[in-house]
PDB file of C-alpha atoms in Angstrom:
ATOM      1  CA  MET A  27      16.293  23.611  -8.413  1.00 65.00           C
ATOM      2  CA  GLU A  28      18.530  22.300  -5.637  1.00 75.00           C
ATOM      3  CA  TYR A  29      17.101  19.252  -3.869  1.00 79.00           C
ATOM      4  CA  PRO A  30      17.760  18.751  -0.165  1.00 89.00           C
ATOM      5  CA  THR A  31      20.166  15.910   0.655  1.00 93.00           C
ATOM      6  CA  ARG A  32      20.146  13.319   3.413  1.00 94.00           C
ATOM      7  CA  ASP A  33      20.891  15.095   6.667  1.00 94.00           C
ATOM      8  CA  LYS A  34      19.588  15.410  10.216  1.00 95.00           C
ATOM      9  CA  GLN A  35      16.605  17.542   9.152  1.00 96.00           C
ATOM     10  CA  THR A  36      15.470  15.330   6.253  1.00 96.00           C
ATOM     11  CA  ILE A  37      15.811  12.153   8.364  1.00 96.00           C
ATOM     12  CA  GLN A  38      13.859  13.718  11.249  1.00 96.00           C
ATOM     13  CA  HIS A  39      11.147  14.794   8.810  1.00 96.00           C
ATOM     14  CA  LEU A  40      10.759  11.197   7.574  1.00 97.00           C
ATOM     15  CA  TYR A  41      10.842   9.768  11.098  1.00 97.00           C
ATOM     16  CA  ASN A  42       8.552  12.291  12.789  1.00 97.00           C
ATOM     17  CA  THR A  43       6.123  13.182   9.989  1.00 97.00           C
ATOM     18  CA  ILE A  44       6.033  10.614   7.176  1.00 97.00           C
ATOM     19  CA  LEU A  45       6.375   7.367   9.172  1.00 98.00           C
ATOM     20  CA  PRO A  46       3.565   8.085  11.691  1.00 98.00           C
ATOM     21  CA  THR A  47       1.170   9.037   8.878  1.00 98.00           C
ATOM     22  CA  LEU A  48       2.121   5.941   6.886  1.00 98.00           C
ATOM     23  CA  ALA A  49       1.646   3.844  10.054  1.00 98.00           C
ATOM     24  CA  GLU A  50      -1.920   5.187  10.378  1.00 98.00           C
ATOM     25  CA  HIS A  51      -2.706   4.203   6.769  1.00 97.00           C
ATOM     26  CA  ILE A  52      -1.185   0.745   7.291  1.00 97.00           C
ATOM     27  CA  HIS A  53      -3.098   0.291  10.533  1.00 96.00           C
ATOM     28  CA  GLN A  54      -6.370   1.144   8.766  1.00 96.00           C
ATOM     29  CA  SER A  55      -5.631  -1.182   5.853  1.00 95.00           C
ATOM     30  CA  ILE A  56      -4.831  -4.179   8.102  1.00 95.00           C
ATOM     31  CA  SER A  57      -7.548  -3.606  10.703  1.00 95.00           C
ATOM     32  CA  PRO A  58      -9.721  -6.436   9.270  1.00 93.00           C
ATOM     33  CA  ILE A  59      -7.029  -9.043  10.070  1.00 94.00           C
ATOM     34  CA  LEU A  60      -5.975  -7.716  13.496  1.00 95.00           C
ATOM     35  CA  PRO A  61      -8.728  -9.623  15.385  1.00 95.00           C
ATOM     36  CA  LEU A  62      -7.181 -12.888  14.109  1.00 94.00           C
ATOM     37  CA  PHE A  63      -4.180 -12.257  16.387  1.00 96.00           C
ATOM     38  CA  ASP A  64      -3.770 -11.917  20.162  1.00 95.00           C
ATOM     39  CA  ASN A  65      -1.562  -8.909  19.921  1.00 96.00           C
ATOM     40  CA  PHE A  66       0.051  -6.562  17.453  1.00 95.00           C
ATOM     41  CA  GLY A  67       2.673  -3.825  17.448  1.00 97.00           C
ATOM     42  CA  LEU A  68       3.604  -1.326  14.764  1.00 97.00           C
ATOM     43  CA  GLU A  69       6.730   0.642  15.545  1.00 97.00           C
ATOM     44  CA  ARG A  70       9.194   2.959  13.877  1.00 97.00           C
ATOM     45  CA  ILE A  71      12.704   1.626  13.463  1.00 96.00           C
ATOM     46  CA  ILE A  72      16.029   3.291  12.654  1.00 95.00           C
ATOM     47  CA  ASP A  73      18.938   1.227  11.374  1.00 93.00           C
ATOM     48  CA  THR A  74      22.082   2.473  13.123  1.00 89.00           C
ATOM     49  CA  TRP A  75      24.214  -0.415  11.875  1.00 89.00           C
ATOM     50  CA  THR A  76      24.321  -0.087   8.095  1.00 85.00           C
ATOM     51  CA  ARG A  77      27.193   2.179   7.148  1.00 81.00           C
ATOM     52  CA  ASP A  78      27.444   4.282   4.017  1.00 77.00           C
ATOM     53  CA  PRO A  79      30.332   2.729   2.053  1.00 76.00           C
ATOM     54  CA  ALA A  80      31.653   6.233   1.356  1.00 75.00           C
ATOM     55  CA  ALA A  81      31.458   7.297   5.021  1.00 74.00           C
ATOM     56  CA  ASP A  82      34.203   7.729   7.558  1.00 77.00           C
ATOM     57  CA  ALA A  83      34.390   4.526   9.625  1.00 79.00           C
ATOM     58  CA  ASP A  84      34.796   6.508  12.876  1.00 83.00           C
ATOM     59  CA  THR A  85      31.602   8.534  12.497  1.00 85.00           C
ATOM     60  CA  GLU A  86      28.735   7.170  14.566  1.00 89.00           C
ATOM     61  CA  ILE A  87      25.612   6.349  12.554  1.00 90.00           C
ATOM     62  CA  SER A  88      22.821   8.494  13.966  1.00 91.00           C
ATOM     63  CA  VAL A  89      20.037  10.868  13.060  1.00 93.00           C
ATOM     64  CA  GLU A  90      22.116  13.680  14.605  1.00 92.00           C
ATOM     65  CA  ASN A  91      24.938  12.950  12.161  1.00 92.00           C
ATOM     66  CA  GLY A  92      22.510  12.691   9.242  1.00 92.00           C
ATOM     67  CA  ASN A  93      24.039   9.449   8.016  1.00 92.00           C
ATOM     68  CA  VAL A  94      21.343   6.880   8.709  1.00 93.00           C
ATOM     69  CA  GLN A  95      20.896   4.610   5.654  1.00 94.00           C
ATOM     70  CA  GLN A  96      17.586   2.951   6.497  1.00 96.00           C
ATOM     71  CA  LEU A  97      14.521   3.521   8.604  1.00 97.00           C
ATOM     72  CA  GLY A  98      11.002   2.282   8.480  1.00 97.00           C
ATOM     73  CA  LEU A  99       8.157   0.509  10.224  1.00 98.00           C
ATOM     74  CA  LYS A 100       8.074  -2.952  11.755  1.00 97.00           C
ATOM     75  CA  LEU A 101       4.798  -4.771  12.302  1.00 97.00           C
ATOM     76  CA  ARG A 102       4.541  -7.672  14.716  1.00 97.00           C
ATOM     77  CA  LEU A 103       1.399  -9.802  14.728  1.00 97.00           C
ATOM     78  CA  GLU A 104       1.503 -12.274  17.601  1.00 97.00           C
ATOM     79  CA  GLY A 105      -0.517 -15.363  18.404  1.00 96.00           C
ATOM     80  CA  PHE A 106      -2.616 -16.175  15.355  1.00 94.00           C
ATOM     81  CA  GLN A 107      -5.824 -17.775  16.627  1.00 86.00           C
ATOM     82  CA  LYS A 108      -7.777 -20.317  14.680  1.00 84.00           C
ATOM     83  CA  PRO A 109      -9.139 -23.607  15.981  1.00 84.00           C
ATOM     84  CA  GLY A 110      -7.098 -26.526  14.712  1.00 84.00           C
ATOM     85  CA  VAL A 111      -4.152 -24.354  13.645  1.00 83.00           C
ATOM     86  CA  GLU A 112      -0.965 -23.997  15.668  1.00 86.00           C
ATOM     87  CA  THR A 113      -0.551 -20.381  16.768  1.00 90.00           C
ATOM     88  CA  PHE A 114       2.164 -18.389  15.015  1.00 94.00           C
ATOM     89  CA  ASP A 115       3.513 -14.856  14.743  1.00 95.00           C
ATOM     90  CA  LEU A 116       4.099 -12.740  11.642  1.00 95.00           C
ATOM     91  CA  THR A 117       6.441  -9.796  11.210  1.00 96.00           C
ATOM     92  CA  LYS A 118       6.667  -7.446   8.251  1.00 96.00           C
ATOM     93  CA  ASP A 119       8.689  -4.322   7.569  1.00 96.00           C
ATOM     94  CA  VAL A 120       8.372  -1.350   5.319  1.00 97.00           C
ATOM     95  CA  LEU A 121      11.805   0.057   4.572  1.00 97.00           C
ATOM     96  CA  PHE A 122      12.910   3.558   3.656  1.00 97.00           C
ATOM     97  CA  LYS A 123      16.296   3.338   1.971  1.00 96.00           C
ATOM     98  CA  LEU A 124      17.984   6.720   2.250  1.00 96.00           C
ATOM     99  CA  GLU A 125      20.122   7.686  -0.722  1.00 93.00           C
ATOM    100  CA  TYR A 126      22.062  10.943  -1.075  1.00 91.00           C
ATOM    101  CA  ASN A 127      19.252  13.174  -2.376  1.00 92.00           C
ATOM    102  CA  SER A 128      16.225  10.878  -2.520  1.00 96.00           C
ATOM    103  CA  TYR A 129      14.853   7.801  -0.819  1.00 97.00           C
ATOM    104  CA  THR A 130      12.961   4.699  -1.822  1.00 97.00           C
ATOM    105  CA  VAL A 131      10.156   2.933   0.001  1.00 97.00           C
ATOM    106  CA  GLY A 132       9.503  -0.788  -0.243  1.00 96.00           C
ATOM    107  CA  PRO A 133       9.217  -4.077   1.630  1.00 94.00           C
ATOM    108  CA  ASP A 134      13.012  -4.598   1.708  1.00 91.00           C
ATOM    109  CA  LYS A 135      16.191  -3.034   0.389  1.00 87.00           C
ATOM    110  CA  ASN A 136      15.980  -4.794  -2.982  1.00 93.00           C
ATOM    111  CA  ASN A 137      12.420  -3.809  -3.919  1.00 94.00           C
ATOM    112  CA  SER A 138      11.111  -0.304  -4.268  1.00 96.00           C
ATOM    113  CA  TRP A 139       7.526   0.847  -4.681  1.00 96.00           C
ATOM    114  CA  LEU A 140       8.127   4.577  -4.548  1.00 96.00           C
ATOM    115  CA  GLU A 141      11.029   7.010  -4.869  1.00 97.00           C
ATOM    116  CA  LYS A 142      10.877  10.582  -3.613  1.00 96.00           C
ATOM    117  CA  PRO A 143      13.195  13.530  -3.124  1.00 96.00           C
ATOM    118  CA  TYR A 144      13.659  14.590   0.503  1.00 96.00           C
ATOM    119  CA  LEU A 145      11.095  16.952   2.042  1.00 92.00           C
ATOM    120  CA  GLN A 146       8.667  16.536  -0.863  1.00 94.00           C
ATOM    121  CA  ARG A 147       5.122  16.198   0.468  1.00 95.00           C
ATOM    122  CA  TRP A 148       3.437  12.818   0.205  1.00 97.00           C
ATOM    123  CA  GLU A 149       0.066  12.821  -1.490  1.00 97.00           C
ATOM    124  CA  LYS A 150      -2.734  10.918   0.220  1.00 97.00           C
ATOM    125  CA  SER A 151      -2.789   8.546  -2.776  1.00 97.00           C
ATOM    126  CA  GLU A 152       0.906   7.695  -2.200  1.00 98.00           C
ATOM    127  CA  TYR A 153       0.268   6.777   1.425  1.00 98.00           C
ATOM    128  CA  GLU A 154      -2.668   4.643   0.318  1.00 97.00           C
ATOM    129  CA  GLN A 155      -0.691   3.006  -2.484  1.00 97.00           C
ATOM    130  CA  VAL A 156       2.197   1.991  -0.192  1.00 97.00           C
ATOM    131  CA  ALA A 157      -0.137   0.877   2.624  1.00 97.00           C
ATOM    132  CA  GLY A 158      -2.259  -1.062   0.123  1.00 96.00           C
ATOM    133  CA  ARG A 159       0.650  -2.938  -1.480  1.00 96.00           C
ATOM    134  CA  TRP A 160       2.137  -3.647   1.913  1.00 96.00           C
ATOM    135  CA  SER A 161      -1.180  -5.001   3.235  1.00 96.00           C
ATOM    136  CA  GLU A 162      -1.638  -7.194   0.159  1.00 96.00           C
ATOM    137  CA  GLU A 163       1.803  -8.714   0.751  1.00 95.00           C
ATOM    138  CA  LEU A 164       0.979  -9.233   4.419  1.00 96.00           C
ATOM    139  CA  ILE A 165      -2.236 -11.058   3.517  1.00 95.00           C
ATOM    140  CA  ASP A 166      -0.276 -13.171   0.984  1.00 95.00           C
ATOM    141  CA  ASP A 167       2.247 -14.028   3.738  1.00 94.00           C
ATOM    142  CA  LEU A 168      -0.597 -14.983   6.074  1.00 94.00           C
ATOM    143  CA  THR A 169      -2.315 -17.098   3.401  1.00 94.00           C
ATOM    144  CA  GLN A 170       0.937 -18.948   2.629  1.00 94.00           C
ATOM    145  CA  ARG A 171       1.505 -19.673   6.311  1.00 92.00           C
ATOM    146  CA  LEU A 172      -2.034 -21.065   6.649  1.00 89.00           C
ATOM    147  CA  GLU A 173      -1.700 -23.199   3.504  1.00 90.00           C
ATOM    148  CA  LYS A 174       1.468 -24.790   4.935  1.00 88.00           C
ATOM    149  CA  LEU A 175      -0.279 -25.534   8.223  1.00 81.00           C
ATOM    150  CA  THR A 176      -3.480 -27.043   6.866  1.00 72.00           C
TER     151      THR A 176
END
């Protein structure tokens, strides 16, 4: 069986279908901690800077050209509120690293929680697994910040 490769269609599928669904799962899993902050944002990001080492240096990195290397979600939690603690912000990403005929999902480009071929459907359990691990790390980050401050 021939697997689809990274191209405009597979990148658009990730950006328009997979990321919004994953964002919903993440939003649900972090909803208990959202009231601790003044404000939050969860947005899709596309990295148009990281170039494929094998690519032509003159080709613009874009979804249209099908040569984006990384995309994902960025969470911003702003203005942590707790009496006696200095307010602070937290940011956390989930990164999709796009290889030639598959992609990995993780908190950064060195760690991967899941690898999938392009256009393969995500099971509900996979969304929940990624959102769950990501939320656990976020809560660990928050706990560490609070331990340093108190």
